Coordinates of C-alpha atoms in Angstrom, one line a residue:
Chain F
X1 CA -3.6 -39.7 -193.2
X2 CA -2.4 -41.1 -189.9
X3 CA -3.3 -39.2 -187.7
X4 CA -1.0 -39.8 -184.6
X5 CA 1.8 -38.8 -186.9
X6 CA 1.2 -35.5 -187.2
X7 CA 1.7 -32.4 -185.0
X8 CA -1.4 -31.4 -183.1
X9 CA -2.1 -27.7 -182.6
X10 CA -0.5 -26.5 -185.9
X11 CA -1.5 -26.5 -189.6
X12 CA -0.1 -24.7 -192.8
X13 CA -1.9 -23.1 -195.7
X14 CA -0.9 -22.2 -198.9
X15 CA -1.9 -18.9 -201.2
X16 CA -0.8 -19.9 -204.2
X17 CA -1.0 -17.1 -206.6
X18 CA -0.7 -17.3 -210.5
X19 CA -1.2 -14.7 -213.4
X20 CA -3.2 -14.7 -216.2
X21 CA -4.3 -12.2 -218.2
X22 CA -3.7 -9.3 -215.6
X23 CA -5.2 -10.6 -212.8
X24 CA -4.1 -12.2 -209.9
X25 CA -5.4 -15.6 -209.7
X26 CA -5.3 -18.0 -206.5
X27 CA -5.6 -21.8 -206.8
X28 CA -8.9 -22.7 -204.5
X29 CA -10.7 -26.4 -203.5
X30 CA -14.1 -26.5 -203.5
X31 CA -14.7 -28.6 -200.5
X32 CA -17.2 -32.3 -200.8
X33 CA -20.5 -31.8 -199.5
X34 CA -20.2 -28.0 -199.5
X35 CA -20.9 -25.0 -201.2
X36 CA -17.7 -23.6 -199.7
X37 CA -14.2 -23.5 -201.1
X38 CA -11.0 -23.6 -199.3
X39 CA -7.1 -23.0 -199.6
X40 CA -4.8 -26.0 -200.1
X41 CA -3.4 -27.2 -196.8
X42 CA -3.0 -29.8 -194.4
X43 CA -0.7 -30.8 -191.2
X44 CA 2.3 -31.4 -190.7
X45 CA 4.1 -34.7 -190.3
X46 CA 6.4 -35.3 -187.2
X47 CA 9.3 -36.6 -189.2
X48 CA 8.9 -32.9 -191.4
X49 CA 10.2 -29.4 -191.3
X50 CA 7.4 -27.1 -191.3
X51 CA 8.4 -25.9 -194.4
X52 CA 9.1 -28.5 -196.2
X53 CA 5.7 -30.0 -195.3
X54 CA 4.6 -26.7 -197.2
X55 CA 6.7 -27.6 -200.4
X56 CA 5.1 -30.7 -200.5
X57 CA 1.6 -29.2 -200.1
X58 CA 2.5 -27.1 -202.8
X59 CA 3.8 -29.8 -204.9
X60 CA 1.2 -32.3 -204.1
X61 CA -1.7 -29.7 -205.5
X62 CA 0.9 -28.6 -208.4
X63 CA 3.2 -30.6 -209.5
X64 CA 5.7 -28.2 -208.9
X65 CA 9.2 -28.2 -207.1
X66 CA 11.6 -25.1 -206.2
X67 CA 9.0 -22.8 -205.6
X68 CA 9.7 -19.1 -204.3
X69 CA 7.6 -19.9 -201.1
X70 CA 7.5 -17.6 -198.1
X71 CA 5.5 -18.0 -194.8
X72 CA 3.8 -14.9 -194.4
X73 CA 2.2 -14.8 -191.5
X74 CA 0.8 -17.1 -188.1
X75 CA -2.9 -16.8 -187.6
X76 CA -3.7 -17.8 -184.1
X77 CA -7.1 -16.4 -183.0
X78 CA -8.4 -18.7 -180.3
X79 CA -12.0 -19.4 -181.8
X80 CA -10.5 -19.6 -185.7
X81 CA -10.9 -23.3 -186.5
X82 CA -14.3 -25.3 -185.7
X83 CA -15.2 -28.8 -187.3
X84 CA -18.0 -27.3 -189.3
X85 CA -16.7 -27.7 -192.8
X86 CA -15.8 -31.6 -191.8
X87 CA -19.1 -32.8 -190.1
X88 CA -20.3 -33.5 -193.6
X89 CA -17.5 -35.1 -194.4
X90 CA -17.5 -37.4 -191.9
X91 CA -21.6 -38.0 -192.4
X92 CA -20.6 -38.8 -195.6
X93 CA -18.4 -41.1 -194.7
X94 CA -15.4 -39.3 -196.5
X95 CA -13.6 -38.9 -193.6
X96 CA -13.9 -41.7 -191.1
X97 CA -15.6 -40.6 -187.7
X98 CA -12.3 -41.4 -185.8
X99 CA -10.9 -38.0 -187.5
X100 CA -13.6 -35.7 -185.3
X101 CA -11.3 -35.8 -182.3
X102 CA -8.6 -34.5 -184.7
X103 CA -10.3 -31.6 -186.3
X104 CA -12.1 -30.6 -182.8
X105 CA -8.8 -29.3 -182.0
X106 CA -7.8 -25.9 -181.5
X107 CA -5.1 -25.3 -184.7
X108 CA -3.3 -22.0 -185.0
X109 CA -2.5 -22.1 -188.9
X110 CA 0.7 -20.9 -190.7
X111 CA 0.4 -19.2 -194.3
X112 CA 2.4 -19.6 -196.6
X113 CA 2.2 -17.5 -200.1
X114 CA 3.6 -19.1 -203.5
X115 CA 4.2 -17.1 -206.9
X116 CA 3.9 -19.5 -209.7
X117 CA 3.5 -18.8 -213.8
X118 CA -0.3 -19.8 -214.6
X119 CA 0.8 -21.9 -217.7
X120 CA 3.0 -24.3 -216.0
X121 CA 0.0 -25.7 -213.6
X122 CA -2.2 -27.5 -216.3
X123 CA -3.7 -29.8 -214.3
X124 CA -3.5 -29.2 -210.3
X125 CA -4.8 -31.9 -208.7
X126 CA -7.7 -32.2 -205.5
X127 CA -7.1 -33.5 -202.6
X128 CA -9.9 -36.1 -201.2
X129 CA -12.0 -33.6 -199.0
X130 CA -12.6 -31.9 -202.0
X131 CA -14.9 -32.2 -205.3
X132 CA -12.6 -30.2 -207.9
X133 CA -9.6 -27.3 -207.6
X134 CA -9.4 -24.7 -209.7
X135 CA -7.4 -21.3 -210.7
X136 CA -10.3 -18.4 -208.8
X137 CA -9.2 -14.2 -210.0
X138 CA -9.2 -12.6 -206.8
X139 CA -12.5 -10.2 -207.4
X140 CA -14.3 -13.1 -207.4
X141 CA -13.2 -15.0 -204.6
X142 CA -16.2 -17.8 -203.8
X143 CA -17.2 -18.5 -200.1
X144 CA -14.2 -20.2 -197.8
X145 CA -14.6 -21.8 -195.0
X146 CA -13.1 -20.8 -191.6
X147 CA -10.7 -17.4 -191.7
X148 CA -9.2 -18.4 -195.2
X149 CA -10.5 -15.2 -196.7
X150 CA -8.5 -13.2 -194.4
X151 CA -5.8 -15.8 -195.3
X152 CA -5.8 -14.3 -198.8
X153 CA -6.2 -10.9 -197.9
X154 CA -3.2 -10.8 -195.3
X155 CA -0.9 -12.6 -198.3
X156 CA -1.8 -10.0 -200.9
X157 CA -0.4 -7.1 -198.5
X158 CA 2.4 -9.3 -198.2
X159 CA 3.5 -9.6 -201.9
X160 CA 2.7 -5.9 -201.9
X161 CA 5.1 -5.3 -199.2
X162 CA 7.7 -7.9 -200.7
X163 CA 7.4 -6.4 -204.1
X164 CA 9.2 -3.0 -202.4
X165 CA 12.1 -5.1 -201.6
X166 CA 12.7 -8.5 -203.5
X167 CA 12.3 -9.0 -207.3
X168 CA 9.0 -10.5 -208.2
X169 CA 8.1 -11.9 -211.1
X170 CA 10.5 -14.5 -212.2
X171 CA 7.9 -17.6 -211.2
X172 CA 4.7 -15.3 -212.5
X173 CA 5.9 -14.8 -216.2
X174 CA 7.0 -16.5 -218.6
X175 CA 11.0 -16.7 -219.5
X176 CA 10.9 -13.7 -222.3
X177 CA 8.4 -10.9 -221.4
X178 CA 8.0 -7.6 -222.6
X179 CA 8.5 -4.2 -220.3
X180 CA 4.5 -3.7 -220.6
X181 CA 4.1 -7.5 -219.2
X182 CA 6.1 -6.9 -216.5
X183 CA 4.7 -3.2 -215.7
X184 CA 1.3 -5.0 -216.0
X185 CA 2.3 -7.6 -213.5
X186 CA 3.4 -5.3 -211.0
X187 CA 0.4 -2.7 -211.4
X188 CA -1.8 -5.8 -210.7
X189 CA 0.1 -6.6 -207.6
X190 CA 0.3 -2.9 -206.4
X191 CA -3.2 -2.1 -207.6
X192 CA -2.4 1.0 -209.4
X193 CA -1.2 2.0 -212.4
X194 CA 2.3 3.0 -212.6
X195 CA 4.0 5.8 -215.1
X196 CA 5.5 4.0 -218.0
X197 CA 9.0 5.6 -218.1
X198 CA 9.5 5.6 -214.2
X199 CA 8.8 1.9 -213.6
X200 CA 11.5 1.4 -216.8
X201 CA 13.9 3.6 -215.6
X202 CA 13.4 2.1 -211.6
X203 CA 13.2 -1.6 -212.8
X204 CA 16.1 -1.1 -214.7
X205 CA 18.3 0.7 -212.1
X206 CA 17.8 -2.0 -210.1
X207 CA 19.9 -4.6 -212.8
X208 CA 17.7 -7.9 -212.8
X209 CA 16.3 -7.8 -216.4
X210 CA 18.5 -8.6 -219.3
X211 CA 17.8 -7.6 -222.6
X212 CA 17.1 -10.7 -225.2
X213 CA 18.1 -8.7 -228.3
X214 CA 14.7 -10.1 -229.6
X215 CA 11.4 -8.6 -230.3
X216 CA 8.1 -9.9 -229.3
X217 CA 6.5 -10.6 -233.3
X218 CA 3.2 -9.6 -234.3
X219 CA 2.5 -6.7 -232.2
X220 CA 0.1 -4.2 -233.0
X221 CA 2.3 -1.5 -232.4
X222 CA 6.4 -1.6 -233.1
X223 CA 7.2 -4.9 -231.7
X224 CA 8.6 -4.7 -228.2
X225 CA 11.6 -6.0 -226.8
X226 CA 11.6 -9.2 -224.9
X227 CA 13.5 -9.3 -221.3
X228 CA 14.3 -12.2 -219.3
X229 CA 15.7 -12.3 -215.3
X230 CA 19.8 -12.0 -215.0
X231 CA 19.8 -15.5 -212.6
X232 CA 22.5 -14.5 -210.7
X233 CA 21.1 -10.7 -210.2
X234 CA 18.0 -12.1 -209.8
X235 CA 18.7 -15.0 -206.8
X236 CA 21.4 -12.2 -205.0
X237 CA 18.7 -9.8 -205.2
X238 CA 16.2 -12.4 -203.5
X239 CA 18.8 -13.1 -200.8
X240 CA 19.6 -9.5 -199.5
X241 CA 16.7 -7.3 -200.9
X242 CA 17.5 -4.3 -202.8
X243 CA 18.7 -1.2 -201.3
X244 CA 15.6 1.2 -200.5
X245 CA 15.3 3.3 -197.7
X246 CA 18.0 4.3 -195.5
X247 CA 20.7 1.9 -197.4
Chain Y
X1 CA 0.8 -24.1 -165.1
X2 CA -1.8 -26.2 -165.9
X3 CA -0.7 -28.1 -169.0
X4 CA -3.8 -29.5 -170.4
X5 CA -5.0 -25.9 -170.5
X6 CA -2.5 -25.0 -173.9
X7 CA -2.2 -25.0 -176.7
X8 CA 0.0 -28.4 -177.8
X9 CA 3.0 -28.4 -180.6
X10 CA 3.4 -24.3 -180.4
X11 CA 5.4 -22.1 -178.4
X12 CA 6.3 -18.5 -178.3
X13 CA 9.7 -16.7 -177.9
X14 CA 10.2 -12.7 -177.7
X15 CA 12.8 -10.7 -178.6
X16 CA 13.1 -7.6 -176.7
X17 CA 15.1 -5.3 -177.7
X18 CA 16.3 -2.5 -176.2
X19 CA 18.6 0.5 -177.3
X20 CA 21.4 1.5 -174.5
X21 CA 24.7 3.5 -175.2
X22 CA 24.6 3.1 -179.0
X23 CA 24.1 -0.4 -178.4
X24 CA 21.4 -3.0 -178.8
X25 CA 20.6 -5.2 -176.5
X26 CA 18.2 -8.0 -176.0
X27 CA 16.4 -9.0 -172.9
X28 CA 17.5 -13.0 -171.5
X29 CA 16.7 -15.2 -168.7
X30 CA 19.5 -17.1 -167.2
X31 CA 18.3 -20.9 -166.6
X32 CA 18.3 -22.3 -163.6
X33 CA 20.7 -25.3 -163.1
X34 CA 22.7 -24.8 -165.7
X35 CA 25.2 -22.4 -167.5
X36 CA 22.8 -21.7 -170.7
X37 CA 20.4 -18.6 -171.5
X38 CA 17.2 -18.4 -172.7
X39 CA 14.4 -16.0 -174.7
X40 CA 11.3 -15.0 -172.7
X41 CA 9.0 -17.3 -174.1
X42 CA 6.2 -19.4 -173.2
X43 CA 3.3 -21.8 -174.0
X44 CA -0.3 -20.7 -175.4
X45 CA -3.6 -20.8 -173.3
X46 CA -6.3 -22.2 -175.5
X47 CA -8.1 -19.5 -174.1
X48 CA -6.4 -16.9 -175.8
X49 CA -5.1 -15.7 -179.0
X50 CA -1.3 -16.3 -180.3
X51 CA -0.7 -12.8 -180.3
X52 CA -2.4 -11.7 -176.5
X53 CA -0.3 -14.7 -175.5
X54 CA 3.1 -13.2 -176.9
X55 CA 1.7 -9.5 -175.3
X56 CA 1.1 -11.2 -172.0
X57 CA 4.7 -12.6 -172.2
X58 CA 6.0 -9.4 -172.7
X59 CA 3.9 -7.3 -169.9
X60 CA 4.8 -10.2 -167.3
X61 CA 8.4 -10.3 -168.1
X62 CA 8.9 -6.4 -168.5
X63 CA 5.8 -4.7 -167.2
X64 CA 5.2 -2.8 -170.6
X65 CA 1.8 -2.3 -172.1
X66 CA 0.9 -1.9 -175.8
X67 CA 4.6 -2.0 -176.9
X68 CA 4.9 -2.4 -180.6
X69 CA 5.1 -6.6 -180.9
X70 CA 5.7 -8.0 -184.1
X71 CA 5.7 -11.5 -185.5
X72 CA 8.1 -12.3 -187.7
X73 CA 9.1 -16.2 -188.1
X74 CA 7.9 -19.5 -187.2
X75 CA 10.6 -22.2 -186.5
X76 CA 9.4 -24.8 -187.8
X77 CA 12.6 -27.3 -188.1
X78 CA 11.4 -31.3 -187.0
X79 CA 14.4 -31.8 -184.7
X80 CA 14.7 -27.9 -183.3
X81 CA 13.1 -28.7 -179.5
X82 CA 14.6 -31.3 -177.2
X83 CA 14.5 -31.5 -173.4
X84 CA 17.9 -31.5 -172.7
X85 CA 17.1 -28.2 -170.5
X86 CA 14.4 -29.2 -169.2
X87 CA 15.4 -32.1 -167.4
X88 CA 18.2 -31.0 -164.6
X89 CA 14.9 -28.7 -163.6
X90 CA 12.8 -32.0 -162.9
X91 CA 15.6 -33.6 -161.7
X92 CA 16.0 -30.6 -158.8
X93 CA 12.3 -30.4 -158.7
X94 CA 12.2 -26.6 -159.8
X95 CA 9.5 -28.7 -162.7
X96 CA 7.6 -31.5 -161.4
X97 CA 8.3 -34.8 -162.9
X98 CA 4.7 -35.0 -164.9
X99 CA 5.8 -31.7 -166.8
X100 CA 8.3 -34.1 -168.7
X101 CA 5.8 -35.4 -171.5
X102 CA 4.9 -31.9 -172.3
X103 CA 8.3 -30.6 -172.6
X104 CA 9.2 -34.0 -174.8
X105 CA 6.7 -33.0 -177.3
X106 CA 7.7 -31.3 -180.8
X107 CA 7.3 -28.1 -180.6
X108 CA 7.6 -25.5 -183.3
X109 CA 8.2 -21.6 -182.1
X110 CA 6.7 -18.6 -183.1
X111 CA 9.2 -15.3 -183.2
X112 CA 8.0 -11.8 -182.0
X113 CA 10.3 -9.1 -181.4
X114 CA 9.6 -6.1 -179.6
X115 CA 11.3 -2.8 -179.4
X116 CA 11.4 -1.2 -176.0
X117 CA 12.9 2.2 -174.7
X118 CA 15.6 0.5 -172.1
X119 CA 15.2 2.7 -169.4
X120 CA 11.7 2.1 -168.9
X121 CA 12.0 -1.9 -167.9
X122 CA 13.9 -0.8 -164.7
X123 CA 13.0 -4.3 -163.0
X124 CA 12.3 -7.3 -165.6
X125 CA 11.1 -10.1 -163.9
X126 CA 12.6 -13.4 -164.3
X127 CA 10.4 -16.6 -164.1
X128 CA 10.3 -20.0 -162.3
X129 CA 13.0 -21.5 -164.2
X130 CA 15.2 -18.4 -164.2
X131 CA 17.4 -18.1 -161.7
X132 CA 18.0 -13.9 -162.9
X133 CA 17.1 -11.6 -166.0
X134 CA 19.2 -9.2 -167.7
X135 CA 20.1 -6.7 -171.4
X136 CA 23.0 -8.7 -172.6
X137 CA 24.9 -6.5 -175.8
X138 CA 24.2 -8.4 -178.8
X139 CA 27.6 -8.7 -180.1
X140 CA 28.0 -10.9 -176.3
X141 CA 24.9 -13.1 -176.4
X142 CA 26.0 -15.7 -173.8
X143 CA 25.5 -19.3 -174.4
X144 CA 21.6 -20.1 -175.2
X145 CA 19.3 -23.2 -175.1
X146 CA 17.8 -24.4 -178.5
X147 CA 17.6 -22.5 -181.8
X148 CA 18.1 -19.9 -179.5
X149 CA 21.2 -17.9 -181.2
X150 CA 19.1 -18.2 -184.9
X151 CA 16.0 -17.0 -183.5
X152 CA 17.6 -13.5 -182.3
X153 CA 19.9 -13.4 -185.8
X154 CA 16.7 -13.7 -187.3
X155 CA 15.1 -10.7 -185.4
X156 CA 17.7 -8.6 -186.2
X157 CA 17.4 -9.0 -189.9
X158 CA 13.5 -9.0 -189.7
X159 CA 13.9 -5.2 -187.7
X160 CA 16.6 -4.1 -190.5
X161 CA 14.0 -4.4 -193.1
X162 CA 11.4 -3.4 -190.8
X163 CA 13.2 0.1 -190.6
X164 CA 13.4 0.7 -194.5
X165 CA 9.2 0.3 -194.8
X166 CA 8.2 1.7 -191.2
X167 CA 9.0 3.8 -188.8
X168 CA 10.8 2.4 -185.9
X169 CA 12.3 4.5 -182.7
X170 CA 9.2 5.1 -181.1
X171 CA 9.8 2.9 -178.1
X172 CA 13.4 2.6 -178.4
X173 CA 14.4 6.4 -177.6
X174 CA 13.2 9.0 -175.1
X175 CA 10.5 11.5 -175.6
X176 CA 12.3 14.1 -176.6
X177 CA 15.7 13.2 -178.9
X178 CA 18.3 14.9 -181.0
X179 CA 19.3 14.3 -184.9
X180 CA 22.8 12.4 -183.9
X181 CA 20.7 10.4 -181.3
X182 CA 18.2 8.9 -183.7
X183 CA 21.0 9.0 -186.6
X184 CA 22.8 6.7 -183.9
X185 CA 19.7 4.5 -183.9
X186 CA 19.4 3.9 -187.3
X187 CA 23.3 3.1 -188.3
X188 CA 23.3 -0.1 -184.6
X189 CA 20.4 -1.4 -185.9
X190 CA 21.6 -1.2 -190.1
X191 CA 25.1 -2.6 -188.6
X192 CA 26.7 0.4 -190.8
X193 CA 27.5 4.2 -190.8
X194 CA 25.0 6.9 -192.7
X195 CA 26.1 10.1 -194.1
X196 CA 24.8 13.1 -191.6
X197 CA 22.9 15.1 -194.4
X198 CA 21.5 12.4 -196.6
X199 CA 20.2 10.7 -193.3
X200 CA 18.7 14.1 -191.8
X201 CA 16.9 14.8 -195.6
X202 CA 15.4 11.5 -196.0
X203 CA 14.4 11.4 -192.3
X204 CA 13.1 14.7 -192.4
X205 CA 11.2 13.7 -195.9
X206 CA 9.5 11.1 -194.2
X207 CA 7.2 13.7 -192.2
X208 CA 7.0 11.8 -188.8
X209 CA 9.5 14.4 -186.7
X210 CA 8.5 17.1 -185.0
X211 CA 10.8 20.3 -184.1
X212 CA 10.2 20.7 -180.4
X213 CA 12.1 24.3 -180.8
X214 CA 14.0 22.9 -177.6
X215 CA 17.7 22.3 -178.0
X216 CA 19.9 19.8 -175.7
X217 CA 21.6 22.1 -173.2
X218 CA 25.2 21.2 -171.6
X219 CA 26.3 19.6 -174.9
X220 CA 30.3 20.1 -175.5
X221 CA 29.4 21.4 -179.4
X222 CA 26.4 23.6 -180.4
X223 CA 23.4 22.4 -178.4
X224 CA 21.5 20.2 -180.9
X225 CA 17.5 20.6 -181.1
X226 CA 15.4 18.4 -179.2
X227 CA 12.8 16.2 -181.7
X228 CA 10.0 13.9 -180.9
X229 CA 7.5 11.8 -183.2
X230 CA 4.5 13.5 -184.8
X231 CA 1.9 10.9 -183.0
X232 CA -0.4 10.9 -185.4
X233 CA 1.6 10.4 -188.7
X234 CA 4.1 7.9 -187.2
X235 CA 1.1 6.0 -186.2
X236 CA -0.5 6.5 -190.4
X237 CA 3.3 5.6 -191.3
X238 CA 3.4 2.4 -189.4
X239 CA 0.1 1.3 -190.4
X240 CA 0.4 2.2 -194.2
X241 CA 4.3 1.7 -194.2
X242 CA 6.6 4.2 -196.1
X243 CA 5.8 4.6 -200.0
X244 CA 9.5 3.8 -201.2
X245 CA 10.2 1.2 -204.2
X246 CA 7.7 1.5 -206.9
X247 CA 5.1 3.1 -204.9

């Protein structure tokens, strides 16, 4: 990390959000020296967009490329960042002392939320502040360090909000998914059950989901249909939002 | 201003708009020495938050308390900030010279818009590098420094969906307003034209007007009956947003 390369005053962090199971899950780093965990992030290079800086966060701790990822929110409380988390580190010798002067900035810190499916990050990767990284369901967030709980919090209305008006979904399933998998997907987002025949009739009004002609195999019950996003329906739909409210 | 008392790397622009004759407008400073137009805007203390900072800009520039200020976008793009503005001020020593590494710094921006009711910001104050103030129509947005033109594009989409999840009019109208006015409202800042009943229905559904039981005297047709905001459930409405989409 060279330091003098980056832009002072301005970080980026990432909620990246999988699903599994019907829970949200977030991907977390459990800081060295520390009992406390923290979102992926980091600064952003002079010769770098702020958002592409935040593609290659995302990709760095992933693997993955073309992620649906949206800045969400700036959080820019004057007391919000201390060097607490990285006297250790430098004690330790994992950060060289030089870096103190850099951290005892002031940084106002830009989130970033990212939707990806669960199955297609095997192996996310730690950066070198930090022990191990790991998928964590969102009741049982551990202890963060500085205001990344609020981080999370602030993200989560977000996708709520964004669920109203974009499709969601594509980058949390997997290709072929059955109406219950998607309903399930978007009751865990929402936090409340939705009636069955409603959220068919509403999802399907709005003309993203293409029926397969197949049937999910092995079901308990009669085997259910599998969907899978219309692309073109799907990216239009992301670019203008559906028509709610007044239009 | 004291420069090593802010915040480095971040800056803050405002877009205020305002509603006049069926017409949005936006609130601009005219440079001084030169031709272009800029956003209110300004640097961060390190004494206080991001968002008192945008407020502060907002109440020195227009003299409006607790108006409804919402972030919306950082600009973030590496090249987006130059000095090119800057320097005919230094050059005519409206800057001093020493402001020139501060100003040659990257900066990345962070968006609020405001909505304000026009005819209470009866003076708007320019600042030092202003030579005058002024509501410019947004279809005639003169010439403007920067990322200038993008940053009020993206405002205006940011308020369109704004207006489909909360409540907006509060500050942009009068008190006391009739059906056609706030009908007016909705269809400058959609950028379309809304049937009369469905718009009345669904506004009426929403549960935020109140029937003052006055009606607008002197009007050529019928006199139309004067409306305001319920207080208490526009304020619920704008906190909890409106449940539309799945919700």
């Amino acid at each position: 990390m060279l330091l003098h390369n980056l832009l002072p005053g301005l970080s980026i962090d990432c909620v990246i959000f999988g699903f599994h199971q019907n829970e949200l899950r977030v991907l977390l780093l459990k800081m060295k020296q520390s009992e406390r965990w923290s979102l992926p992030g980091g600064f952003i290079r002079l010769d770098r967009d702020v958002d592409e800086e935040a593609a290659h966060i995302l990709h760095t701790r992933t693997g993955l490329d073309n992620i649906f990822l949206k800045q969400f929110h700036l959080f820019g409380k004057q007391n919000r960042s201390n060097t607490s988390h990285i006297e250790p580190l430098i004690e330790q010798n994992v950060l060289p002392a030089s870096s103190f002067q850099w951290f005892d900035q002031r940084f106002a810190t830009i989130g970033y939320y990212a939707l990806v499916e669960y199955a297609s990050v095997t192996q996310p990767i730690a950066d070198t502040t930090s022990d191990c990284i790991a998928w964590c369901p969102l009741p049982d967030i551990p202890s963060l360090i500085l205001d990344h709980h609020q981080i999370i919090e602030h993200a989560r209305v977000a996708l709520k909000e964004e669920l109203n008006f974009r499709p969601v979904g594509r980058n949390l399933l997997p290709d072929e998914f059955t109406m219950p998998e998607l309903q399930s997907l978007y009751e865990t987002i929402l936090e409340t059950s939705l009636d069955r025949r409603n959220f068919r009739r509403k999802i399907l009004s709005l003309g993203i989901l293409k029926d397969t002609g197949k049937k999910r195999l092995g079901a308990a019950n009669k085997a259910p249909s599998l969907y899978t996003f219309d692309e073109v329906k799907y990216a239009e739909a992301v670019e203008k939002g559906f028509k709610s409210g007044f239009l």
